[in-house]
Amino acid sequence: MNIKILTPEKVIFDGDVASVQLPGNNGEFHIMKNHAAIVSSLVNGKVKLYTNAIGEDYTKNFTKENEKDSVFSYRIKSGVIEFNNEKGIILAE
């Protein structure tokens, strides 16, 4: 599935991931392949991308969560996600 993370300043990430974990109003939630369409607001926390690698253009924006797992995180203050048809757009601050 494809995920894009956008801020007012720049594109933080645009690429394919296995899944993404997000900080929602009612707690963290995980979007995996074939997830139902969703629109949700996001709160202060980490967006975690589960993927083998992220492109060199984006590595400076992320922290690797665990050396043996392929989990990369990006801290946000707030935002919104729209996910539909295996594509997600995260607008974040």
mmCIF file of C-alpha atoms in Angstrom:
data_model
loop_
_atom_site.group_PDB
_atom_site.id
_atom_site.type_symbol
_atom_site.label_atom_id
_atom_site.label_comp_id
_atom_site.label_asym_id
_atom_site.label_seq_id
_atom_site.Cartn_x
_atom_site.Cartn_y
_atom_site.Cartn_z
ATOM 1 C CA MET A 1 0.000 0.000 0.000
ATOM 2 C CA ASN A 2 1.125 3.557 -0.662
ATOM 3 C CA ILE A 3 1.464 6.191 2.061
ATOM 4 C CA LYS A 4 2.201 9.897 1.676
ATOM 5 C CA ILE A 5 3.055 12.092 4.655
ATOM 6 C CA LEU A 6 2.748 15.802 3.943
ATOM 7 C CA THR A 7 3.453 18.846 6.104
ATOM 8 C CA PRO A 8 2.922 22.496 5.153
ATOM 9 C CA GLU A 9 6.662 22.732 4.431
ATOM 10 C CA LYS A 10 7.457 19.546 2.504
ATOM 11 C CA VAL A 11 6.770 15.936 1.602
ATOM 12 C CA ILE A 12 8.057 13.825 4.495
ATOM 13 C CA PHE A 13 7.461 10.433 2.846
ATOM 14 C CA ASP A 14 5.949 8.970 -0.308
ATOM 15 C CA GLY A 15 6.272 5.249 -0.856
ATOM 16 C CA ASP A 16 5.053 1.705 -0.320
ATOM 17 C CA VAL A 17 4.791 0.216 3.162
ATOM 18 C CA ALA A 18 3.501 -3.024 4.649
ATOM 19 C CA SER A 19 1.456 -1.122 7.266
ATOM 20 C CA VAL A 20 1.294 2.096 9.269
ATOM 21 C CA GLN A 21 0.537 2.742 12.949
ATOM 22 C CA LEU A 22 -0.998 6.093 13.880
ATOM 23 C CA PRO A 23 -1.817 8.110 17.027
ATOM 24 C CA GLY A 24 -5.602 8.604 16.934
ATOM 25 C CA ASN A 25 -7.919 10.500 19.292
ATOM 26 C CA ASN A 26 -9.002 7.251 20.963
ATOM 27 C CA GLY A 27 -5.541 5.653 20.992
ATOM 28 C CA GLU A 28 -3.146 4.180 18.478
ATOM 29 C CA PHE A 29 -4.503 2.260 15.506
ATOM 30 C CA HIS A 30 -2.877 0.200 12.778
ATOM 31 C CA ILE A 31 -3.745 0.255 9.070
ATOM 32 C CA MET A 32 -2.743 -2.846 7.139
ATOM 33 C CA LYS A 33 -3.188 -4.069 3.576
ATOM 34 C CA ASN A 34 -6.853 -4.301 2.484
ATOM 35 C CA HIS A 35 -8.008 -2.024 5.327
ATOM 36 C CA ALA A 36 -11.438 -0.465 4.974
ATOM 37 C CA ALA A 37 -11.626 3.169 3.909
ATOM 38 C CA ILE A 38 -11.104 5.550 6.826
ATOM 39 C CA VAL A 39 -10.771 9.243 7.606
ATOM 40 C CA SER A 40 -9.466 10.052 11.076
ATOM 41 C CA SER A 41 -7.937 12.921 13.001
ATOM 42 C CA LEU A 42 -4.520 12.377 14.558
ATOM 43 C CA VAL A 43 -3.042 13.637 17.818
ATOM 44 C CA ASN A 44 0.457 14.241 19.173
ATOM 45 C CA GLY A 45 2.527 11.061 18.792
ATOM 46 C CA LYS A 46 4.497 8.928 16.360
ATOM 47 C CA VAL A 47 3.514 7.779 12.892
ATOM 48 C CA LYS A 48 5.220 4.388 12.504
ATOM 49 C CA LEU A 49 5.908 2.955 9.068
ATOM 50 C CA TYR A 50 6.441 -0.802 8.782
ATOM 51 C CA THR A 51 8.580 -1.253 5.687
ATOM 52 C CA ASN A 52 11.850 -2.874 4.665
ATOM 53 C CA ALA A 53 13.456 0.447 3.777
ATOM 54 C CA ILE A 54 12.637 4.059 3.124
ATOM 55 C CA GLY A 55 14.184 6.026 0.296
ATOM 56 C CA GLU A 56 17.381 7.988 0.883
ATOM 57 C CA ASP A 57 15.477 11.225 0.276
ATOM 58 C CA TYR A 58 13.362 10.540 3.378
ATOM 59 C CA THR A 59 15.760 8.899 5.868
ATOM 60 C CA LYS A 60 16.678 12.181 7.585
ATOM 61 C CA ASN A 61 13.009 12.656 8.599
ATOM 62 C CA PHE A 62 12.683 9.328 10.420
ATOM 63 C CA THR A 63 13.990 7.509 13.465
ATOM 64 C CA LYS A 64 14.553 3.757 13.211
ATOM 65 C CA GLU A 65 12.549 2.234 16.068
ATOM 66 C CA ASN A 66 14.282 -1.134 16.304
ATOM 67 C CA GLU A 67 17.442 -2.440 14.660
ATOM 68 C CA LYS A 68 16.094 -5.916 13.873
ATOM 69 C CA ASP A 69 12.614 -4.773 12.781
ATOM 70 C CA SER A 70 11.943 -2.445 9.884
ATOM 71 C CA VAL A 71 9.951 0.189 11.762
ATOM 72 C CA PHE A 72 10.557 3.888 11.119
ATOM 73 C CA SER A 73 8.841 6.669 13.072
ATOM 74 C CA TYR A 74 8.066 10.325 12.536
ATOM 75 C CA ARG A 75 6.713 12.513 15.364
ATOM 76 C CA ILE A 76 3.665 14.699 14.663
ATOM 77 C CA LYS A 77 1.754 17.264 16.740
ATOM 78 C CA SER A 78 -1.586 16.725 15.004
ATOM 79 C CA GLY A 79 -3.049 15.812 11.659
ATOM 80 C CA VAL A 80 -5.531 13.821 9.641
ATOM 81 C CA ILE A 81 -5.384 10.648 7.543
ATOM 82 C CA GLU A 82 -7.492 9.606 4.603
ATOM 83 C CA PHE A 83 -7.052 5.989 3.504
ATOM 84 C CA ASN A 84 -8.880 4.374 0.587
ATOM 85 C CA ASN A 85 -8.051 1.799 -2.130
ATOM 86 C CA GLU A 86 -4.602 0.945 -0.708
ATOM 87 C CA LYS A 87 -3.538 4.616 -0.680
ATOM 88 C CA GLY A 88 -3.221 6.851 2.351
ATOM 89 C CA ILE A 89 -2.526 10.549 2.699
ATOM 90 C CA ILE A 90 -1.440 11.909 6.062
ATOM 91 C CA LEU A 91 -1.562 15.677 6.470
ATOM 92 C CA ALA A 92 0.532 16.442 9.540
ATOM 93 C CA GLU A 93 1.889 19.282 11.569
#
